[in-house]
Amino acid sequence: GAVVSQHPSWVICKSGTSVKIECRSLDFQATTMFWYRQFPKQSLMLMATSNEGSKATYEQGVEKDKFLINHASLTLSTLTVTSAHPEDSSFYICSASGWVPTDTQYFGPGTRLTVL
Amino acid sequence: AQSVTQLGSHVSVSEGALVLLRCNYSSSVPPYLFWYVQYPNQGLQLLLKYTSAATLVKGINGFEAEFKKSETSFHLTKPSAHMSDAAEYFCAVSEGTGGFKTIFGAGTRLFVKA
């Protein structure tokens, strides 16, 4: 089956620093990738949609200068949280989709970000 | 605009009992509907999806869901709960599969008692 990985799985950083999270589709080409944010005991909130080679489309209320998304290849998308603050602490999940193996979204295992 | 409402943030059943998790949706276009399961500190796993074919959809781990357009519902059921079914379940709606934006419900935590 299609596998999506995220790295790192857990990261702790100091307030004011930037953190990069990687999302990779391991065995398929992901034409579209999505980034979600999940607060404890809450649902997933879509942050942005990115298509390979294009600028990401951000959801209303998501600061694009703070959450930088790059989808430079068909197997890799990155989310950079710039100048992180404690309120950015959350669980970040990516998903990826492509026409093969099936037209569906495959979710990564998530990245837990804690900002001190 | 699309939205999803999951009735009941927590559901508790005994092992072997019927599992029923409720989901109602709102969509201005024919919806694609999904149920996902999430275990602690993990990503989401697709249980099943409705994509305008058969209204009764069978998924993994013995789960199934029925699309009822007249009731705008997509409830998830399993005849006999197992301890390993304890997890968070999310209903979701989209305008398509794959590259379409997906809107998630608030989630329902399923507890299974021995």
PDB file of C-alpha atoms in Angstrom:
ATOM      1  CA  GLY A   1       0.000   0.000   0.000  1.00  0.00           C
ATOM      2  CA  ALA A   2       0.922   3.652  -0.256  1.00  0.00           C
ATOM      3  CA  VAL A   3       3.062   4.913   2.592  1.00  0.00           C
ATOM      4  CA  VAL A   4       3.592   8.468   3.783  1.00  0.00           C
ATOM      5  CA  SER A   5       6.305   9.265   6.274  1.00  0.00           C
ATOM      6  CA  GLN A   6       6.981  12.339   8.366  1.00  0.00           C
ATOM      7  CA  HIS A   7      10.192  13.492   9.932  1.00  0.00           C
ATOM      8  CA  PRO A   8      10.767  14.191  12.712  1.00  0.00           C
ATOM      9  CA  SER A   9       8.078  12.410  14.676  1.00  0.00           C
ATOM     10  CA  TRP A  10       8.685  14.588  17.707  1.00  0.00           C
ATOM     11  CA  VAL A  11      10.499  17.914  18.022  1.00  0.00           C
ATOM     12  CA  ILE A  12      11.058  20.303  20.895  1.00  0.00           C
ATOM     13  CA  CYS A  13      12.383  23.776  20.186  1.00  0.00           C
ATOM     14  CA  LYS A  14      12.895  27.108  21.866  1.00  0.00           C
ATOM     15  CA  SER A  15      10.575  30.019  21.262  1.00  0.00           C
ATOM     16  CA  GLY A  16      11.730  32.146  18.344  1.00  0.00           C
ATOM     17  CA  THR A  17      13.415  29.366  16.402  1.00  0.00           C
ATOM     18  CA  SER A  18      12.226  27.807  13.151  1.00  0.00           C
ATOM     19  CA  VAL A  19      11.337  24.179  12.691  1.00  0.00           C
ATOM     20  CA  LYS A  20      11.087  22.212   9.465  1.00  0.00           C
ATOM     21  CA  ILE A  21       8.859  19.153   9.130  1.00  0.00           C
ATOM     22  CA  GLU A  22       9.186  16.817   6.157  1.00  0.00           C
ATOM     23  CA  CYS A  23       6.456  14.771   4.542  1.00  0.00           C
ATOM     24  CA  ARG A  24       7.433  12.085   2.062  1.00  0.00           C
ATOM     25  CA  SER A  25       5.457   9.725  -0.117  1.00  0.00           C
ATOM     26  CA  LEU A  26       7.623   6.627  -0.112  1.00  0.00           C
ATOM     27  CA  ASP A  27       6.225   4.513  -2.918  1.00  0.00           C
ATOM     28  CA  PHE A  28       4.068   6.773  -5.047  1.00  0.00           C
ATOM     29  CA  GLN A  29       4.105  10.181  -6.643  1.00  0.00           C
ATOM     30  CA  ALA A  30       2.092  12.694  -4.686  1.00  0.00           C
ATOM     31  CA  THR A  31       0.643  15.340  -6.960  1.00  0.00           C
ATOM     32  CA  THR A  32      -1.152  16.947  -4.026  1.00  0.00           C
ATOM     33  CA  MET A  33      -0.186  17.191  -0.392  1.00  0.00           C
ATOM     34  CA  PHE A  34      -2.185  18.542   2.510  1.00  0.00           C
ATOM     35  CA  TRP A  35      -1.065  19.855   5.877  1.00  0.00           C
ATOM     36  CA  TYR A  36      -3.281  19.592   8.937  1.00  0.00           C
ATOM     37  CA  ARG A  37      -2.984  20.772  12.493  1.00  0.00           C
ATOM     38  CA  GLN A  38      -4.522  18.928  15.397  1.00  0.00           C
ATOM     39  CA  PHE A  39      -4.800  20.272  18.929  1.00  0.00           C
ATOM     40  CA  PRO A  40      -5.133  17.805  21.822  1.00  0.00           C
ATOM     41  CA  LYS A  41      -8.446  15.962  21.793  1.00  0.00           C
ATOM     42  CA  GLN A  42      -9.624  17.954  18.791  1.00  0.00           C
ATOM     43  CA  SER A  43     -10.187  17.352  15.125  1.00  0.00           C
ATOM     44  CA  LEU A  44      -7.885  17.995  12.216  1.00  0.00           C
ATOM     45  CA  MET A  45      -7.857  21.482  10.796  1.00  0.00           C
ATOM     46  CA  LEU A  46      -6.685  21.855   7.241  1.00  0.00           C
ATOM     47  CA  MET A  47      -3.909  24.426   7.019  1.00  0.00           C
ATOM     48  CA  ALA A  48      -2.978  24.341   3.349  1.00  0.00           C
ATOM     49  CA  THR A  49      -3.040  22.399   0.118  1.00  0.00           C
ATOM     50  CA  SER A  50       0.006  22.157  -2.091  1.00  0.00           C
ATOM     51  CA  ASN A  51       0.429  20.871  -5.594  1.00  0.00           C
ATOM     52  CA  GLU A  52       3.854  19.905  -6.834  1.00  0.00           C
ATOM     53  CA  GLY A  53       5.641  22.868  -8.323  1.00  0.00           C
ATOM     54  CA  SER A  54       2.996  25.384  -7.319  1.00  0.00           C
ATOM     55  CA  LYS A  55       2.513  27.739  -4.426  1.00  0.00           C
ATOM     56  CA  ALA A  56       0.467  26.355  -1.561  1.00  0.00           C
ATOM     57  CA  THR A  57      -3.129  27.409  -1.050  1.00  0.00           C
ATOM     58  CA  TYR A  58      -3.691  28.389   2.550  1.00  0.00           C
ATOM     59  CA  GLU A  59      -6.941  28.137   4.445  1.00  0.00           C
ATOM     60  CA  GLN A  60      -8.487  31.261   5.869  1.00  0.00           C
ATOM     61  CA  GLY A  61      -6.840  32.317   9.093  1.00  0.00           C
ATOM     62  CA  VAL A  62      -3.567  30.469   8.457  1.00  0.00           C
ATOM     63  CA  GLU A  63      -0.563  32.784   8.289  1.00  0.00           C
ATOM     64  CA  LYS A  64       1.358  31.867   5.172  1.00  0.00           C
ATOM     65  CA  ASP A  65       4.445  33.786   6.280  1.00  0.00           C
ATOM     66  CA  LYS A  66       4.541  31.825   9.489  1.00  0.00           C
ATOM     67  CA  PHE A  67       3.809  28.396   8.061  1.00  0.00           C
ATOM     68  CA  LEU A  68       5.950  28.057   4.958  1.00  0.00           C
ATOM     69  CA  ILE A  69       5.047  25.143   2.724  1.00  0.00           C
ATOM     70  CA  ASN A  70       7.194  23.858  -0.082  1.00  0.00           C
ATOM     71  CA  HIS A  71       6.280  21.039  -2.459  1.00  0.00           C
ATOM     72  CA  ALA A  72       9.305  20.936  -4.698  1.00  0.00           C
ATOM     73  CA  SER A  73       9.067  17.340  -5.834  1.00  0.00           C
ATOM     74  CA  LEU A  74       6.463  14.640  -6.302  1.00  0.00           C
ATOM     75  CA  THR A  75       7.627  12.850  -3.174  1.00  0.00           C
ATOM     76  CA  LEU A  76       8.456  15.615  -0.723  1.00  0.00           C
ATOM     77  CA  SER A  77       6.670  18.497   0.926  1.00  0.00           C
ATOM     78  CA  THR A  78       7.992  20.531   3.823  1.00  0.00           C
ATOM     79  CA  LEU A  79       6.293  22.665   6.441  1.00  0.00           C
ATOM     80  CA  THR A  80       8.469  25.244   8.170  1.00  0.00           C
ATOM     81  CA  VAL A  81       7.130  26.888  11.289  1.00  0.00           C
ATOM     82  CA  THR A  82       8.994  30.182  11.464  1.00  0.00           C
ATOM     83  CA  SER A  83       9.691  32.015  14.716  1.00  0.00           C
ATOM     84  CA  ALA A  84       7.794  29.385  16.638  1.00  0.00           C
ATOM     85  CA  HIS A  85       5.929  30.295  19.815  1.00  0.00           C
ATOM     86  CA  PRO A  86       4.319  28.108  22.478  1.00  0.00           C
ATOM     87  CA  GLU A  87       0.892  28.539  20.874  1.00  0.00           C
ATOM     88  CA  ASP A  88       2.264  26.792  17.779  1.00  0.00           C
ATOM     89  CA  SER A  89       2.707  23.619  19.815  1.00  0.00           C
ATOM     90  CA  SER A  90       0.506  21.033  18.171  1.00  0.00           C
ATOM     91  CA  PHE A  91       0.350  17.777  16.254  1.00  0.00           C
ATOM     92  CA  TYR A  92       0.991  18.362  12.553  1.00  0.00           C
ATOM     93  CA  ILE A  93      -0.196  15.745  10.068  1.00  0.00           C
ATOM     94  CA  CYS A  94       0.363  15.625   6.348  1.00  0.00           C
ATOM     95  CA  SER A  95      -1.460  13.634   3.722  1.00  0.00           C
ATOM     96  CA  ALA A  96      -0.612  12.919   0.131  1.00  0.00           C
ATOM     97  CA  SER A  97      -2.564  11.883  -2.911  1.00  0.00           C
ATOM     98  CA  GLY A  98      -1.795  10.804  -6.435  1.00  0.00           C
ATOM     99  CA  TRP A  99      -3.455   8.794  -9.162  1.00  0.00           C
ATOM    100  CA  VAL A 100      -1.454   5.696  -8.320  1.00  0.00           C
ATOM    101  CA  PRO A 101      -2.049   3.378  -6.523  1.00  0.00           C
ATOM    102  CA  THR A 102      -5.526   4.802  -5.969  1.00  0.00           C
ATOM    103  CA  ASP A 103      -7.076   8.210  -5.987  1.00  0.00           C
ATOM    104  CA  THR A 104      -7.241   8.706  -2.257  1.00  0.00           C
ATOM    105  CA  GLN A 105      -5.409  10.523   0.509  1.00  0.00           C
ATOM    106  CA  TYR A 106      -2.791   8.729   2.531  1.00  0.00           C
ATOM    107  CA  PHE A 107      -1.893  10.155   5.903  1.00  0.00           C
ATOM    108  CA  GLY A 108       1.476  10.424   7.549  1.00  0.00           C
ATOM    109  CA  PRO A 109       2.000   9.424  11.187  1.00  0.00           C
ATOM    110  CA  GLY A 110       2.186  13.034  12.371  1.00  0.00           C
ATOM    111  CA  THR A 111       4.784  15.259  14.027  1.00  0.00           C
ATOM    112  CA  ARG A 112       4.431  16.446  17.599  1.00  0.00           C
ATOM    113  CA  LEU A 113       5.840  19.986  17.961  1.00  0.00           C
ATOM    114  CA  THR A 114       6.469  21.424  21.401  1.00  0.00           C
ATOM    115  CA  VAL A 115       7.687  24.990  21.647  1.00  0.00           C
ATOM    116  CA  LEU A 116       9.182  25.987  24.985  1.00  0.00           C
TER     117      LEU A 116
ATOM    118  CA  ALA B   1     -19.634  24.803   1.839  1.00  0.00           C
ATOM    119  CA  GLN B   2     -19.287  21.422   3.413  1.00  0.00           C
ATOM    120  CA  SER B   3     -19.481  20.433   7.051  1.00  0.00           C
ATOM    121  CA  VAL B   4     -19.641  17.352   9.211  1.00  0.00           C
ATOM    122  CA  THR B   5     -21.302  16.826  12.562  1.00  0.00           C
ATOM    123  CA  GLN B   6     -20.476  13.841  14.715  1.00  0.00           C
ATOM    124  CA  LEU B   7     -23.023  13.209  17.419  1.00  0.00           C
ATOM    125  CA  GLY B   8     -21.396  12.252  20.692  1.00  0.00           C
ATOM    126  CA  SER B   9     -17.822  13.099  21.532  1.00  0.00           C
ATOM    127  CA  HIS B  10     -17.576   9.882  23.554  1.00  0.00           C
ATOM    128  CA  VAL B  11     -19.228   6.519  23.044  1.00  0.00           C
ATOM    129  CA  SER B  12     -18.787   3.593  25.406  1.00  0.00           C
ATOM    130  CA  VAL B  13     -19.766   0.011  24.574  1.00  0.00           C
ATOM    131  CA  SER B  14     -19.109  -3.385  26.056  1.00  0.00           C
ATOM    132  CA  GLU B  15     -16.923  -5.856  24.253  1.00  0.00           C
ATOM    133  CA  GLY B  16     -19.107  -7.836  21.847  1.00  0.00           C
ATOM    134  CA  ALA B  17     -21.782  -5.156  21.656  1.00  0.00           C
ATOM    135  CA  LEU B  18     -22.878  -3.194  18.626  1.00  0.00           C
ATOM    136  CA  VAL B  19     -20.854  -0.113  17.754  1.00  0.00           C
ATOM    137  CA  LEU B  20     -22.760   2.844  16.302  1.00  0.00           C
ATOM    138  CA  LEU B  21     -21.005   6.141  15.617  1.00  0.00           C
ATOM    139  CA  ARG B  22     -23.159   8.851  14.143  1.00  0.00           C
ATOM    140  CA  CYS B  23     -22.244  11.290  11.409  1.00  0.00           C
ATOM    141  CA  ASN B  24     -24.329  13.863   9.568  1.00  0.00           C
ATOM    142  CA  TYR B  25     -23.006  15.946   6.732  1.00  0.00           C
ATOM    143  CA  SER B  26     -23.852  19.050   4.799  1.00  0.00           C
ATOM    144  CA  SER B  27     -22.766  19.516   1.214  1.00  0.00           C
ATOM    145  CA  SER B  28     -23.913  21.590  -1.741  1.00  0.00           C
ATOM    146  CA  VAL B  29     -22.578  18.991  -4.162  1.00  0.00           C
ATOM    147  CA  PRO B  30     -22.799  15.186  -4.147  1.00  0.00           C
ATOM    148  CA  PRO B  31     -20.512  14.278  -1.283  1.00  0.00           C
ATOM    149  CA  TYR B  32     -17.679  11.861  -0.896  1.00  0.00           C
ATOM    150  CA  LEU B  33     -17.708  10.574   2.663  1.00  0.00           C
ATOM    151  CA  PHE B  34     -15.032   8.916   4.743  1.00  0.00           C
ATOM    152  CA  TRP B  35     -14.469   7.360   8.123  1.00  0.00           C
ATOM    153  CA  TYR B  36     -10.977   7.395   9.606  1.00  0.00           C
ATOM    154  CA  VAL B  37      -9.578   5.905  12.805  1.00  0.00           C
ATOM    155  CA  GLN B  38      -6.760   7.432  14.822  1.00  0.00           C
ATOM    156  CA  TYR B  39      -4.826   5.729  17.592  1.00  0.00           C
ATOM    157  CA  PRO B  40      -2.955   7.873  20.149  1.00  0.00           C
ATOM    158  CA  ASN B  41      -0.074   9.880  18.696  1.00  0.00           C
ATOM    159  CA  GLN B  42      -0.564   8.365  15.274  1.00  0.00           C
ATOM    160  CA  GLY B  43      -1.845   9.504  11.913  1.00  0.00           C
ATOM    161  CA  LEU B  44      -5.155   8.575  10.381  1.00  0.00           C
ATOM    162  CA  GLN B  45      -6.103   5.261   8.865  1.00  0.00           C
ATOM    163  CA  LEU B  46      -8.899   5.057   6.327  1.00  0.00           C
ATOM    164  CA  LEU B  47     -11.674   2.687   7.422  1.00  0.00           C
ATOM    165  CA  LEU B  48     -13.976   3.132   4.473  1.00  0.00           C
ATOM    166  CA  LYS B  49     -15.226   5.625   1.926  1.00  0.00           C
ATOM    167  CA  TYR B  50     -18.387   6.368  -0.016  1.00  0.00           C
ATOM    168  CA  THR B  51     -17.857   7.583  -3.559  1.00  0.00           C
ATOM    169  CA  SER B  52     -21.367   7.542  -5.066  1.00  0.00           C
ATOM    170  CA  ALA B  53     -21.463   3.816  -5.777  1.00  0.00           C
ATOM    171  CA  ALA B  54     -23.176   1.388  -3.378  1.00  0.00           C
ATOM    172  CA  THR B  55     -24.813   3.114  -0.443  1.00  0.00           C
ATOM    173  CA  LEU B  56     -23.716   0.406   1.997  1.00  0.00           C
ATOM    174  CA  VAL B  57     -19.965   0.526   2.239  1.00  0.00           C
ATOM    175  CA  LYS B  58     -17.876  -2.157   3.880  1.00  0.00           C
ATOM    176  CA  GLY B  59     -14.501  -1.289   5.285  1.00  0.00           C
ATOM    177  CA  ILE B  60     -11.650  -2.794   7.188  1.00  0.00           C
ATOM    178  CA  ASN B  61     -11.805  -4.425  10.619  1.00  0.00           C
ATOM    179  CA  GLY B  62     -15.476  -5.356  10.220  1.00  0.00           C
ATOM    180  CA  PHE B  63     -16.783  -1.788  10.005  1.00  0.00           C
ATOM    181  CA  GLU B  64     -19.417  -0.630   7.591  1.00  0.00           C
ATOM    182  CA  ALA B  65     -21.374   2.541   6.935  1.00  0.00           C
ATOM    183  CA  GLU B  66     -24.555   3.388   5.095  1.00  0.00           C
ATOM    184  CA  PHE B  67     -25.057   6.535   3.064  1.00  0.00           C
ATOM    185  CA  LYS B  68     -28.571   7.904   3.482  1.00  0.00           C
ATOM    186  CA  LYS B  69     -29.121  10.929   1.324  1.00  0.00           C
ATOM    187  CA  SER B  70     -32.584  11.681   2.730  1.00  0.00           C
ATOM    188  CA  GLU B  71     -31.152  11.857   6.230  1.00  0.00           C
ATOM    189  CA  THR B  72     -27.774  13.340   5.171  1.00  0.00           C
ATOM    190  CA  SER B  73     -26.195  10.694   7.329  1.00  0.00           C
ATOM    191  CA  PHE B  74     -23.252   8.317   7.108  1.00  0.00           C
ATOM    192  CA  HIS B  75     -23.254   6.374  10.368  1.00  0.00           C
ATOM    193  CA  LEU B  76     -20.508   3.868  11.137  1.00  0.00           C
ATOM    194  CA  THR B  77     -21.368   0.477  12.596  1.00  0.00           C
ATOM    195  CA  LYS B  78     -19.713  -2.734  13.685  1.00  0.00           C
ATOM    196  CA  PRO B  79     -21.749  -5.707  14.904  1.00  0.00           C
ATOM    197  CA  SER B  80     -19.401  -6.751  17.687  1.00  0.00           C
ATOM    198  CA  ALA B  81     -16.914  -4.469  19.395  1.00  0.00           C
ATOM    199  CA  HIS B  82     -13.408  -5.615  20.189  1.00  0.00           C
ATOM    200  CA  MET B  83     -11.044  -4.118  22.715  1.00  0.00           C
ATOM    201  CA  SER B  84      -8.713  -3.128  19.880  1.00  0.00           C
ATOM    202  CA  ASP B  85     -11.439  -0.893  18.411  1.00  0.00           C
ATOM    203  CA  ALA B  86     -10.901   1.649  21.190  1.00  0.00           C
ATOM    204  CA  ALA B  87      -9.686   4.760  19.373  1.00  0.00           C
ATOM    205  CA  GLU B  88     -10.750   8.128  17.986  1.00  0.00           C
ATOM    206  CA  TYR B  89     -12.978   8.022  14.912  1.00  0.00           C
ATOM    207  CA  PHE B  90     -13.387  10.847  12.448  1.00  0.00           C
ATOM    208  CA  CYS B  91     -16.057  11.294   9.819  1.00  0.00           C
ATOM    209  CA  ALA B  92     -15.051  13.451   6.872  1.00  0.00           C
ATOM    210  CA  VAL B  93     -16.580  14.927   3.732  1.00  0.00           C
ATOM    211  CA  SER B  94     -15.042  16.015   0.467  1.00  0.00           C
ATOM    212  CA  GLU B  95     -16.048  16.982  -3.052  1.00  0.00           C
ATOM    213  CA  GLY B  96     -13.941  14.162  -4.405  1.00  0.00           C
ATOM    214  CA  THR B  97     -11.222  11.743  -3.538  1.00  0.00           C
ATOM    215  CA  GLY B  98      -7.491  12.178  -3.660  1.00  0.00           C
ATOM    216  CA  GLY B  99      -6.617  15.763  -4.357  1.00  0.00           C
ATOM    217  CA  PHE B 100      -9.789  17.327  -2.977  1.00  0.00           C
ATOM    218  CA  LYS B 101      -9.919  19.238   0.289  1.00  0.00           C
ATOM    219  CA  THR B 102     -11.360  17.171   3.120  1.00  0.00           C
ATOM    220  CA  ILE B 103     -13.346  18.547   6.044  1.00  0.00           C
ATOM    221  CA  PHE B 104     -13.270  16.535   9.263  1.00  0.00           C
ATOM    222  CA  GLY B 105     -15.797  16.191  12.016  1.00  0.00           C
ATOM    223  CA  ALA B 106     -14.887  16.793  15.638  1.00  0.00           C
ATOM    224  CA  GLY B 107     -14.287  13.118  16.266  1.00  0.00           C
ATOM    225  CA  THR B 108     -15.805  10.482  18.530  1.00  0.00           C
ATOM    226  CA  ARG B 109     -13.777   8.645  21.120  1.00  0.00           C
ATOM    227  CA  LEU B 110     -14.830   5.016  21.348  1.00  0.00           C
ATOM    228  CA  PHE B 111     -14.305   3.216  24.646  1.00  0.00           C
ATOM    229  CA  VAL B 112     -14.688  -0.567  24.819  1.00  0.00           C
ATOM    230  CA  LYS B 113     -15.345  -2.128  28.201  1.00  0.00           C
ATOM    231  CA  ALA B 114     -14.333  -5.671  29.019  1.00  0.00           C
TER     232      ALA B 114
END
